[in-house]
Short mmCIF file of C-alpha atoms in Angstrom, two decimals:
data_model
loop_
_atom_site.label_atom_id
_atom_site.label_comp_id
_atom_site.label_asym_id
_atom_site.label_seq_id
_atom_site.Cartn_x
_atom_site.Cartn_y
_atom_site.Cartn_z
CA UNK A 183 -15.61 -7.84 1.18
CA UNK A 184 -16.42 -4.89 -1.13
CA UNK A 185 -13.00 -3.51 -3.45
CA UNK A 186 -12.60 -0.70 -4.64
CA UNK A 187 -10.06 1.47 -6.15
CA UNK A 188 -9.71 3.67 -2.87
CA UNK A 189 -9.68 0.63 -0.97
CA UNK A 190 -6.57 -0.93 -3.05
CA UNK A 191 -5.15 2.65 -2.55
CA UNK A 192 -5.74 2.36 1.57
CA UNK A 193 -6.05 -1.01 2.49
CA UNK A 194 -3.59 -4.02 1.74
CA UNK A 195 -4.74 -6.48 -0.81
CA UNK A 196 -6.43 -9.81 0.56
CA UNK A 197 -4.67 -11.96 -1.61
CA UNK A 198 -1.74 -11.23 -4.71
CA UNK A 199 -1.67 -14.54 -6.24
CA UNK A 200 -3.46 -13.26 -9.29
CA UNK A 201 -1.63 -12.77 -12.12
CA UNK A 202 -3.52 -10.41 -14.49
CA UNK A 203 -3.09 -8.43 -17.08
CA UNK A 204 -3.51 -4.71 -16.89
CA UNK A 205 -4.34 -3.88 -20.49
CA UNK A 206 -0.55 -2.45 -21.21
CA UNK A 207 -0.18 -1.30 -24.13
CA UNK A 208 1.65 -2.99 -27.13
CA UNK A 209 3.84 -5.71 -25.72
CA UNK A 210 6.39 -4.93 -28.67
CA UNK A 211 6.50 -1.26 -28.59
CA UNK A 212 9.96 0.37 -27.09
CA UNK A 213 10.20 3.25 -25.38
CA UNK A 214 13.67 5.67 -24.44
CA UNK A 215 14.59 6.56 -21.58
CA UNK A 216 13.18 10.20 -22.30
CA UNK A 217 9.95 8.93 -23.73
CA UNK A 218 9.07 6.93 -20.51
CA UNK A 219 9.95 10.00 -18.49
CA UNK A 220 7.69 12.21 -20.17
CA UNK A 221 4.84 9.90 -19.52
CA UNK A 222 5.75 9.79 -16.12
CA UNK A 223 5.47 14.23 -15.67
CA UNK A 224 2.41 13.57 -18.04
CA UNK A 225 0.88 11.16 -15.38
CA UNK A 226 1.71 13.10 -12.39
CA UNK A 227 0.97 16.68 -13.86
CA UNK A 228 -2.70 15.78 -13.76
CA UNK A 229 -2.92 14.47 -10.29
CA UNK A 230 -1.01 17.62 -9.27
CA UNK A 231 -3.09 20.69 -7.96
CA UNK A 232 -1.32 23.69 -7.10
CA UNK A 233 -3.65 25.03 -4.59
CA UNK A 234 -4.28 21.31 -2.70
CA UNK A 235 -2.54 18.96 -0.78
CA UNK A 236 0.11 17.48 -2.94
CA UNK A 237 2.05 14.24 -2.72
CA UNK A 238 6.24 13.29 -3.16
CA UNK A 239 6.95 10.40 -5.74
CA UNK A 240 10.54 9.15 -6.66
CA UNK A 241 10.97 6.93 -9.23
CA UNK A 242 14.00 4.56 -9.78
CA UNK A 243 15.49 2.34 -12.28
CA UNK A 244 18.63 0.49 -11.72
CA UNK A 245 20.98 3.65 -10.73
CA UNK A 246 18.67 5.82 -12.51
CA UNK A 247 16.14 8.43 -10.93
CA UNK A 248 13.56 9.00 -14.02
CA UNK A 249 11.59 11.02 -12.01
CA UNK A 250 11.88 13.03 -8.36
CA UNK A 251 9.11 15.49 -7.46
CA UNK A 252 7.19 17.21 -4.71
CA UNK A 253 3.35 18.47 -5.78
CA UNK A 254 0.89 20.57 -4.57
CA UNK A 255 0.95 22.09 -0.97
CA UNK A 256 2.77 20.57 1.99
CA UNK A 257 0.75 23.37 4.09
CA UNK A 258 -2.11 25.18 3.04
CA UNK A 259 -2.41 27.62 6.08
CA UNK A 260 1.02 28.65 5.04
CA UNK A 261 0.55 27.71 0.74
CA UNK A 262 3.97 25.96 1.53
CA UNK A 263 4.69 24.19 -1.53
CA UNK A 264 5.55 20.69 -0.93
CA UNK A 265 9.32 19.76 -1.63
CA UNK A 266 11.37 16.72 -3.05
CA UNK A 267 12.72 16.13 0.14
CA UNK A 268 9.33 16.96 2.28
CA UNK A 269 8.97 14.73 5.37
CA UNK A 270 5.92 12.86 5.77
CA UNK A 271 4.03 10.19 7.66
CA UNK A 272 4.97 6.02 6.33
CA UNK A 273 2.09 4.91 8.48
CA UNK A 274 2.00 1.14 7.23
CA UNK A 275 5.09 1.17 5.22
CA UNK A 276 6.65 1.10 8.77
CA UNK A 277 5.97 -2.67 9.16
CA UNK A 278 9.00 -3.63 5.90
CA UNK A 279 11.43 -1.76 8.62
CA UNK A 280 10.00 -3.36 11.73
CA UNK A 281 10.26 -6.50 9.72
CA UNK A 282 14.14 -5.89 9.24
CA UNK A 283 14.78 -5.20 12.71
CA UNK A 284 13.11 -8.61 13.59
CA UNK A 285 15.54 -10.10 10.80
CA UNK A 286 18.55 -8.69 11.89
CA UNK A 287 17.78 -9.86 15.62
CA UNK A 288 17.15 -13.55 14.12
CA UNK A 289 20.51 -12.79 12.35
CA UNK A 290 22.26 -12.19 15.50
CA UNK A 291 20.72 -14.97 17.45
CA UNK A 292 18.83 -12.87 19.77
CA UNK A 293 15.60 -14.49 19.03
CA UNK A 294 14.21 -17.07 16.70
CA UNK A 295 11.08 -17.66 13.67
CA UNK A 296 9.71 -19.96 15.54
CA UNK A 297 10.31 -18.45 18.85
CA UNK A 298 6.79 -18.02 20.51
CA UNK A 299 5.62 -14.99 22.12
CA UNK A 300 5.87 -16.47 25.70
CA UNK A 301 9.59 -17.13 24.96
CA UNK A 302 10.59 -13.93 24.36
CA UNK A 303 7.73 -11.66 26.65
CA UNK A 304 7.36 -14.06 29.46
CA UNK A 305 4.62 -12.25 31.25
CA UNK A 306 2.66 -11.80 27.72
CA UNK A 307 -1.10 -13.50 28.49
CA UNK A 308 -1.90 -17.20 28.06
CA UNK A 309 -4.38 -16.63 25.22
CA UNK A 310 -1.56 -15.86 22.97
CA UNK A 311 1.50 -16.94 24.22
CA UNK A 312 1.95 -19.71 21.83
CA UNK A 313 1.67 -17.46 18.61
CA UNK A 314 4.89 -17.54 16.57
CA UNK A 315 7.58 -14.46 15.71
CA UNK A 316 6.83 -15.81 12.17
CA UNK A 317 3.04 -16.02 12.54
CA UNK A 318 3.20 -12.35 13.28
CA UNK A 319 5.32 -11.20 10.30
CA UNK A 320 3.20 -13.00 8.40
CA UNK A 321 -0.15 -11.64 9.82
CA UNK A 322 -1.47 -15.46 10.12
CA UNK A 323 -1.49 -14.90 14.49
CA UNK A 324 -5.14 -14.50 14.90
CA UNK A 325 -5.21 -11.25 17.11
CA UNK A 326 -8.17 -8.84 16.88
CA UNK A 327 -6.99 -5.69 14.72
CA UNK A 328 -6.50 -3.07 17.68
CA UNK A 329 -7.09 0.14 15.32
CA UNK A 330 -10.39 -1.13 15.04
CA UNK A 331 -11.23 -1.39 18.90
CA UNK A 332 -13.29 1.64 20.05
CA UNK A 333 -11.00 1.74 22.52
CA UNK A 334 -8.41 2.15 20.47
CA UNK A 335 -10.32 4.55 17.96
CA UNK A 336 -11.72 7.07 20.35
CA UNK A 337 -8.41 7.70 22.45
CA UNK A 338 -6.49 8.15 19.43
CA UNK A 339 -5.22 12.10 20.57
CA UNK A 340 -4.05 10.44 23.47
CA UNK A 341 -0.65 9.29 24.18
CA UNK A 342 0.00 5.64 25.41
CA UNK A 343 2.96 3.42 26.51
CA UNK A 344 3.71 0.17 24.54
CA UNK A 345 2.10 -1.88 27.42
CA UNK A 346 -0.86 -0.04 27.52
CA UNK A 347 -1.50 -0.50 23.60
CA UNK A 348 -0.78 -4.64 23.86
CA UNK A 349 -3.40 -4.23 27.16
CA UNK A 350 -6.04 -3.76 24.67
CA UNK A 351 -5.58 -6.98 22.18
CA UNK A 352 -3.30 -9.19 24.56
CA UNK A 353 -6.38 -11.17 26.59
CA UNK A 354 -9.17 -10.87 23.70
CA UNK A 355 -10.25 -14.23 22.34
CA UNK A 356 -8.31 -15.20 18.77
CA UNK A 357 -10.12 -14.34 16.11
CA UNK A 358 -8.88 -17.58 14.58
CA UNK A 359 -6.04 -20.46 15.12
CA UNK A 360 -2.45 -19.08 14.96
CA UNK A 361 -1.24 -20.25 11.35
CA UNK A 362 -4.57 -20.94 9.96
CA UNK A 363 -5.07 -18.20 7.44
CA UNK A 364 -4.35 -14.63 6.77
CA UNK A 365 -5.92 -11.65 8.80
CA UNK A 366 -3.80 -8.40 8.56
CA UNK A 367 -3.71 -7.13 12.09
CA UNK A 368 -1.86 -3.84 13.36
CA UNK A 369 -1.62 -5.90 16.78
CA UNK A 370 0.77 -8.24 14.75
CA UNK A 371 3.37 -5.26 14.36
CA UNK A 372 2.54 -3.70 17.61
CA UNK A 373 3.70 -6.67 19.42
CA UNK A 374 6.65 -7.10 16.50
CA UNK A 375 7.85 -3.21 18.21
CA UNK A 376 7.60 -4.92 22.13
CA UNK A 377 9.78 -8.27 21.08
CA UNK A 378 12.59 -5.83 19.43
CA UNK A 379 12.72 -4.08 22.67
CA UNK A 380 12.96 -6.92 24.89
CA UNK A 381 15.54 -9.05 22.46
CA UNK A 382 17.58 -6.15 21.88
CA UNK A 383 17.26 -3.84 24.97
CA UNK A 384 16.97 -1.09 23.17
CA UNK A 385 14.00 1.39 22.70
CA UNK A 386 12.46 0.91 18.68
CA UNK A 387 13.37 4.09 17.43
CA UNK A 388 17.08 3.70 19.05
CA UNK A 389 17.46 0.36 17.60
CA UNK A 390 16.28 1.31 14.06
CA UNK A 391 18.55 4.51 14.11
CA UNK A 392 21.45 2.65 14.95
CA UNK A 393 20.78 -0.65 12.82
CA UNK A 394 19.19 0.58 9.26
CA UNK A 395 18.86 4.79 9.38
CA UNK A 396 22.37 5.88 10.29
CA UNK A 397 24.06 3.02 8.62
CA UNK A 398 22.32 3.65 5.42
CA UNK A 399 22.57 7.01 5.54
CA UNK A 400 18.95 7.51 5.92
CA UNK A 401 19.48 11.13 8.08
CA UNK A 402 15.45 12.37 7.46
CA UNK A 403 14.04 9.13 8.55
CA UNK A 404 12.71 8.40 12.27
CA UNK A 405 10.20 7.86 14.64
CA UNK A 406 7.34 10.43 13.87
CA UNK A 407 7.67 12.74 17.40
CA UNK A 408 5.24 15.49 17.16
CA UNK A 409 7.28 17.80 19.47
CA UNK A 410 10.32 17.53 17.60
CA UNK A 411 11.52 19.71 14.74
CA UNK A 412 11.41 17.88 11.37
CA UNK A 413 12.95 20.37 8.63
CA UNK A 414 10.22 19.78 5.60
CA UNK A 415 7.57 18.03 7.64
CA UNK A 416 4.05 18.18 6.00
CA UNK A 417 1.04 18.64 7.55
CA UNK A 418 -1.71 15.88 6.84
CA UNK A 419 -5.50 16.63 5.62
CA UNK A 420 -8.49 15.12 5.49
CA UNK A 421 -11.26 15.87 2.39
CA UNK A 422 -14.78 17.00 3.02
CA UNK A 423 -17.49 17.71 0.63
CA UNK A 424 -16.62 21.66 1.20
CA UNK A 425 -12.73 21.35 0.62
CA UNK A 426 -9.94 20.64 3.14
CA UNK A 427 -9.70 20.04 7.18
CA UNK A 428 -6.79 19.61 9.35
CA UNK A 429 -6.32 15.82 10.26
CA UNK A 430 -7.46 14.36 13.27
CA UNK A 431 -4.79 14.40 16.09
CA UNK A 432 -3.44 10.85 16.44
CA UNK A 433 -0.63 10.55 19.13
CA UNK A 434 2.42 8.91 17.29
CA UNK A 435 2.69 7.11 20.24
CA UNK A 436 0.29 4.34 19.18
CA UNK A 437 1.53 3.04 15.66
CA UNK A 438 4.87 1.85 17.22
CA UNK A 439 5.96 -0.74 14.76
CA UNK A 440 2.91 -0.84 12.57
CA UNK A 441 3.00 2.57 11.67
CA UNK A 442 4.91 5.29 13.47
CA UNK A 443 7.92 6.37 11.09
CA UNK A 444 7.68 9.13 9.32
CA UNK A 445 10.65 9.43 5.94
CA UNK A 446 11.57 11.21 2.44
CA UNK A 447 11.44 9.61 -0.63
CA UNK A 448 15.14 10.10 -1.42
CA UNK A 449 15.82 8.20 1.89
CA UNK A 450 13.43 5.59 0.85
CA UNK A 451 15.21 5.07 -2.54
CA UNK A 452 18.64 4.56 -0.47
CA UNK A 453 16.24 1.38 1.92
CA UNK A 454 15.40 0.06 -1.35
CA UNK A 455 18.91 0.37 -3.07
CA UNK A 456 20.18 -1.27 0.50
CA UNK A 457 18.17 -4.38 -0.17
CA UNK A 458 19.78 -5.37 -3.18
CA UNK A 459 23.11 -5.68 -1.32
CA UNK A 460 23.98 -7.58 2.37
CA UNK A 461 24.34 -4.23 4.13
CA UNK A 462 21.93 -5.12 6.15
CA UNK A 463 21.65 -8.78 6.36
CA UNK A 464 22.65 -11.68 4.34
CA UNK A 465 20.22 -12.13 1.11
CA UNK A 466 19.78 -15.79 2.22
CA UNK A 467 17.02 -14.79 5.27
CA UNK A 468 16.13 -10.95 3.75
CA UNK A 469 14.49 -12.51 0.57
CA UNK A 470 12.34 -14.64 2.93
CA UNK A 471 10.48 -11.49 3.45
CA UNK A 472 9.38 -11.59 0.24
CA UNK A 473 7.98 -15.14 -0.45
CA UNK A 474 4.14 -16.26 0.25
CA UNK A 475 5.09 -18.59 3.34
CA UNK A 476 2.70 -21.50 3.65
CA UNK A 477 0.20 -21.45 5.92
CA UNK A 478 -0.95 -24.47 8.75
CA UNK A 479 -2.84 -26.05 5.42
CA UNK A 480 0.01 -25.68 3.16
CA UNK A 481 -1.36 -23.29 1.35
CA UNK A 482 0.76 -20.04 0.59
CA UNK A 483 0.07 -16.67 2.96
CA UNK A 484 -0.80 -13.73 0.22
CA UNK A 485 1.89 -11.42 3.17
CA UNK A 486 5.73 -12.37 3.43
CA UNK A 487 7.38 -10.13 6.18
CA UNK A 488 6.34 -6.49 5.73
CA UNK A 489 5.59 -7.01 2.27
CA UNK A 490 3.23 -8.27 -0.47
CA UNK A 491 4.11 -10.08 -3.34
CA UNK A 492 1.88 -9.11 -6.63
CA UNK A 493 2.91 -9.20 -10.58
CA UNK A 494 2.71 -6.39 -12.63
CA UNK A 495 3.01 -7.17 -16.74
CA UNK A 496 4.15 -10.11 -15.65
CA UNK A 497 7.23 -9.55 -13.56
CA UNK A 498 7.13 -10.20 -9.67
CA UNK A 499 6.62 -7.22 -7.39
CA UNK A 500 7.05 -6.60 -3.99
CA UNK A 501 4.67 -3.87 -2.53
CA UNK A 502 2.89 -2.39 0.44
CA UNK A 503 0.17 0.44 1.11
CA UNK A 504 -0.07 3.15 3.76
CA UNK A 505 -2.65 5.27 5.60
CA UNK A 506 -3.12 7.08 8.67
CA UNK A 507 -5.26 9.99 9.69
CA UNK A 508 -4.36 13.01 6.83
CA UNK A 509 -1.71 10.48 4.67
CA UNK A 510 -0.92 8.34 2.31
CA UNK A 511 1.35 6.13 0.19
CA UNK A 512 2.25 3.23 -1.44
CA UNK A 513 5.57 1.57 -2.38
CA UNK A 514 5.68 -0.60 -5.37
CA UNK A 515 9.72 -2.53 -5.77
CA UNK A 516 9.89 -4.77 -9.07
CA UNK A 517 13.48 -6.21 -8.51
CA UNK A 518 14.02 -8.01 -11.77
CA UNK A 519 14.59 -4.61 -13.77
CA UNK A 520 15.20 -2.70 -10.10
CA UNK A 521 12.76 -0.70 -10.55
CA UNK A 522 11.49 1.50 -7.42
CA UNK A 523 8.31 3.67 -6.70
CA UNK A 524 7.05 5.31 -3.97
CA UNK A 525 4.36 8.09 -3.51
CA UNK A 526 3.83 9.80 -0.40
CA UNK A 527 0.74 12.43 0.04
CA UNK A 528 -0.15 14.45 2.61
CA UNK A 529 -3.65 13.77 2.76
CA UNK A 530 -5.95 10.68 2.90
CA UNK A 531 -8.07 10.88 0.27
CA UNK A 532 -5.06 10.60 -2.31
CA UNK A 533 -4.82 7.18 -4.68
CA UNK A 534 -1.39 7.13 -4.20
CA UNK A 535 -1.65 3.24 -5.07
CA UNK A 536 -2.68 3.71 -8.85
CA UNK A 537 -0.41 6.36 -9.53
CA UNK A 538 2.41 4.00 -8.13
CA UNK A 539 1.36 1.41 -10.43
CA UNK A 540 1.05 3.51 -13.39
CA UNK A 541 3.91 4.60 -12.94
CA UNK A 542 5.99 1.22 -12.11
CA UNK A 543 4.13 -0.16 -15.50
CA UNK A 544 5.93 3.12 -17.39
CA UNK A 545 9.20 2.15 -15.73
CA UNK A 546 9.24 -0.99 -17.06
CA UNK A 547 8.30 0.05 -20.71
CA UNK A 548 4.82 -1.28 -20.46
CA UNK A 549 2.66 1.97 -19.68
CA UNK A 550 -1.13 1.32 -19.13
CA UNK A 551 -2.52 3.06 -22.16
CA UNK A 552 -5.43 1.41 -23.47
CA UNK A 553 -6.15 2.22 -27.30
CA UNK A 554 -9.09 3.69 -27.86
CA UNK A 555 -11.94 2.24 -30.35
CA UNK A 556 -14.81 3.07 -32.05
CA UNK A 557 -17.69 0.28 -30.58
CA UNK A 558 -20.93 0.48 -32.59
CA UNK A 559 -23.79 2.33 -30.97
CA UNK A 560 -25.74 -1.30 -30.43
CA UNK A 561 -22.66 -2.52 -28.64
CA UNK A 562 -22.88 0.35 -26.43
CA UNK A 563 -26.45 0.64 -25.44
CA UNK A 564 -25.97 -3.46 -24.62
CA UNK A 565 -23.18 -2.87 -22.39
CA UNK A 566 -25.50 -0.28 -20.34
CA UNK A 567 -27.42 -1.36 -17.53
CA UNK A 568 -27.02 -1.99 -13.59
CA UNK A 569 -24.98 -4.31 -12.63
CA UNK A 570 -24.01 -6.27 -9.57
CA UNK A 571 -20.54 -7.49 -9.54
CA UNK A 572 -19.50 -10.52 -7.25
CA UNK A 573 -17.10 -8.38 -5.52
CA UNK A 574 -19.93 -6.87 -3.76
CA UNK A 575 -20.25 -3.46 -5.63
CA UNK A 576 -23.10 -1.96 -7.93
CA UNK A 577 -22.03 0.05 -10.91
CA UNK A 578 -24.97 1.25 -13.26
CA UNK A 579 -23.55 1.99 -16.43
CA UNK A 580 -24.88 4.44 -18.42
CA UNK A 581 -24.59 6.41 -22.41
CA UNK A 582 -23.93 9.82 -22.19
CA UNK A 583 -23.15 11.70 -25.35
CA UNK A 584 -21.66 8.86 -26.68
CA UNK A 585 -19.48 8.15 -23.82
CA UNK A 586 -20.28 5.21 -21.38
CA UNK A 587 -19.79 6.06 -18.16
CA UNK A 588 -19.86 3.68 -15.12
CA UNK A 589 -20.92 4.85 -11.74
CA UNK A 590 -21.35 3.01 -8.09
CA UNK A 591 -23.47 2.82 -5.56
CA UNK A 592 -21.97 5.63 -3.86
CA UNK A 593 -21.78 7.95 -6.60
CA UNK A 594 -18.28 7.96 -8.03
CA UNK A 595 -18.28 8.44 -11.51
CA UNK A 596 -15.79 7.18 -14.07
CA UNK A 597 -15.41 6.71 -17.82
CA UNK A 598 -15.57 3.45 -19.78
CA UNK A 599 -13.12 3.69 -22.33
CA UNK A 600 -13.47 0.86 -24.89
CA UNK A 601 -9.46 -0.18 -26.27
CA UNK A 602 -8.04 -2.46 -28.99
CA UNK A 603 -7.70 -5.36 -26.91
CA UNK A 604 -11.50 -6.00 -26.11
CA UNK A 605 -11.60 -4.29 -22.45
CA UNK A 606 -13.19 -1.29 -20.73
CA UNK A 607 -10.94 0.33 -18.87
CA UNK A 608 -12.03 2.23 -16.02
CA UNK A 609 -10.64 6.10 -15.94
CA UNK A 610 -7.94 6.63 -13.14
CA UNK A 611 -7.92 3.01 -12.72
CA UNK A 612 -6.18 -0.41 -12.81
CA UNK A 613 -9.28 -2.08 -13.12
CA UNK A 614 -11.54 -2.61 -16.10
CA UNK A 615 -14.29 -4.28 -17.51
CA UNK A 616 -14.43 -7.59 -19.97
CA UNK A 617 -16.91 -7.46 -22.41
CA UNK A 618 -18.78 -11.02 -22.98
CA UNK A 619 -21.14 -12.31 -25.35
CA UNK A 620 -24.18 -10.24 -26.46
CA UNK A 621 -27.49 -11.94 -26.34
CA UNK A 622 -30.96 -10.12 -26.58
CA UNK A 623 -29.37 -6.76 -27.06
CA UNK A 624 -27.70 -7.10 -23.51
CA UNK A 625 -24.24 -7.52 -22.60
CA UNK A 626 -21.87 -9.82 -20.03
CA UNK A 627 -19.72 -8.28 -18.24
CA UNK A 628 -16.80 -9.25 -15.99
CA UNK A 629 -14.41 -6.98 -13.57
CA UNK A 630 -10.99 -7.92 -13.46
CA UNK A 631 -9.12 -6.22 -10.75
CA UNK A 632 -5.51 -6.01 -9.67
CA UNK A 633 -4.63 -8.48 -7.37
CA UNK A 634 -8.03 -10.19 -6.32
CA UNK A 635 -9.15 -11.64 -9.59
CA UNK A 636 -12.43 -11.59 -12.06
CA UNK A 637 -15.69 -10.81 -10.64
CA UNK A 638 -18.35 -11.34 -12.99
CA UNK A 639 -21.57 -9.55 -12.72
CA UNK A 640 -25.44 -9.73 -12.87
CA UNK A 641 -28.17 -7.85 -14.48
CA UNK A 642 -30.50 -5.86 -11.50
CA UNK A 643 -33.83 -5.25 -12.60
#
């Protein structure tokens, strides 16, 4: 599989069990409150274009909000500035609620973990009627992906019921056994939304309104209707080489539970603050959502329920992506210090996944600021070359005025900036490069990033 910084920023991670470091800067140094704050506007300033799509970002630490904010344009056919409390699209941050409602029905009895499908939908198709509740929280069922079935893809203007949608994944062969191993599936979620329905007889936007919106308090937070009248609602874009386009239409009728709810960041910081307390459920069953359940081979699932478990300086962290035609976001929770982040944006093309992490990593005193150094000019003509990286990518490195400047396969350019602590840190990043022994004037390299590991690469001719 090739990684990539936009795919980290748009696609959930294949495995978190990694625990790396991210080139922080001095372990020792302290920071105020007002220091770390500063270096959060710093960080967000120049991401922030006036004239451009723009993104929301709240950032939390125990009771206090270091930083609230809406950027750039929630319109640009109006230049509508986007707003603290703009209303955009969660796309797969819906599955952490979904996940909830399952909870709280396992809570009340109404269904079971272990419960299989055919248990609960009794008319659900043979081929997957023995897949567990559990083995779909956990993304471990085996069903084909159904956003990427043509079927799926090139109807996606058009509305559909919840039985039409499982229609298209419910009698397709498994792509492997329940249980076996991980496979994140929007089918998982979609037939999550179908067994809330049928255990709690209520629609899934009524059930999540009644359950964990209203009783939080959450009043801007609901099922993404395009016909209704959302005070605050930004419009999503898409980026082409000649500027900005409209989204593609995508009928809100087809995320259901794996992506249809659409929320502010100040109602997301009141979800988070809930999960510290039992105003939802008992702490006992919610923190199961955020362990690595073992798998059929005992071996731990890299997905809890509606969540991912990662490290960041090396404190647990509990996180999840988002995208969907013209958005997205990412929520980063690190619950030893309470710390909360999430970044919305109203248009696809945003990394709204390292700007969450850089600014989680401020939040907890640790900022990723490499140091910069001085290497001498052998060192850098060694470390240029092309390389292939076991991840899958190419990156030719090059010297440019003195400035090494890594660039791959598709053309995306970054610097190399050489720090104190022996790495090459990739610009707008959380990756970098490890620098290796020198032999023959030529250099080994390794890429370490976030979450998947060290790939180490290979000289190309």
């Amino acid at each position: 599989m090739k990684i990539t910084p936009r795919t980290l920023a748009t696609t959930l991670f294949a495995t978190l069990s990694a625990s790396i470091c991210l080139g922080l800067c001095n372990q020792a140094a302290a920071f105020t409150d007002s220091e770390l704050q500063q270096k959060m506007q710093q960080l967000v300033a120049q991401k922030a274009k006036a004239d451009q799509p723009g993104f929301t970002v709240i950032v939390r630490k125990g009771p206090q909000v270091m930083l609230r904010g809406g950027y750039g344009l929630a319109d640009l056919e109006t230049a509508t500035p986007m707003r603290p409390d703009s209303n955009l699209r969660l796309a797969s941050q819906t599955k952490q609620f979904t996940a909830m409602a399952v909870l709280q029905l396992v809570q009340a009895g109404k269904i079971k973990l272990e419960h299989k499908v055919g248990e609960v939908l009794t008319d659900y198709p043979a081929v997957g009627r023995d897949i567990t509740i559990k083995q779909l929280l956990t993304h471990s069922s085996g069903i084909p992906n159904l956003s990427r079935m043509p079927e799926f893809r090139d109807n996606k203007a058009k509305d559909a019921t919840l039985p039409e949608l499982l229609a298209l994944f419910s009698s397709q062969p498994l792509q492997f056994a329940p249980g076996s191993r991980f496979g994140y599936s929007n089918s998982n979620y979609v037939l999550l939304t179908a067994i809330i329905e049928a255990a709690s007889k209520q629609t899934y936007a009524d059930y999540l309104q009644q359950h964990v919106f209203q009783p939080l308090g959450m009043k801007n937070t609901g099922y993404d209707v395009a016909s209704d009248i959302v005070p605050n609602r930004a419009k999503g874009y898409e980026q082409t080489a000649t500027g900005f386009r409209n989204a593609d239409v995508i009928s809100m009728t087809r995320p259901q539970g794996a992506g249809g709810l659409r929320s502010t960041v100040d109602d997301l910081n009141l979800w988070d603050q809930a999960l510290y307390t039992t105003k939802l459920l008992p702490q006992e069953l919610l923190q199961q959502s955020f362990v690595k359940h073992p798998g059929a081979d005992g071996k731990p699932l890299p997905y809890g329920y509606g969540w991912m478990s990662a490290d960041l300086a090396e404190l647990e962290t509990h996180e999840h992506s988002g995208g969907i035609d013209g958005f997205s976001s990412y929520i980063i929770r690190v619950p030893s210090q309470q710390v909360y982040v999430a970044v919305l944006a109203n248009s696809s093309y945003f990394d709204s996944y390292t700007m969450a992490v850089k600014l989680a990593a401020i939040a907890v005193g640790k900022p990723m600021e490499p140091t910069p150094v001085t290497l001498p000019e052998a060192t850098l003509w060694a470390i240029t070359g092309n390389y292939s990286f076991d991840d899958g990518t190419e990156r030719l490195i090059t010297l440019e005025q003195g400035v090494l400047i890594c660039q791959t396969k598709e053309g995306a350019r970054q610097q190399l900036t050489p720090s104190a602590d022996g790495k090459l840190y990739l610009e707008d990043d959380t990756s970098y490069l490890t620098l290796g022994k020198i032999s023959k004037g030529k250099a080994a390299l390794e890429l370490v990033v976030r979450g998947f590991g060290t790939f180490p690469a290979k000289r190309l001719q």
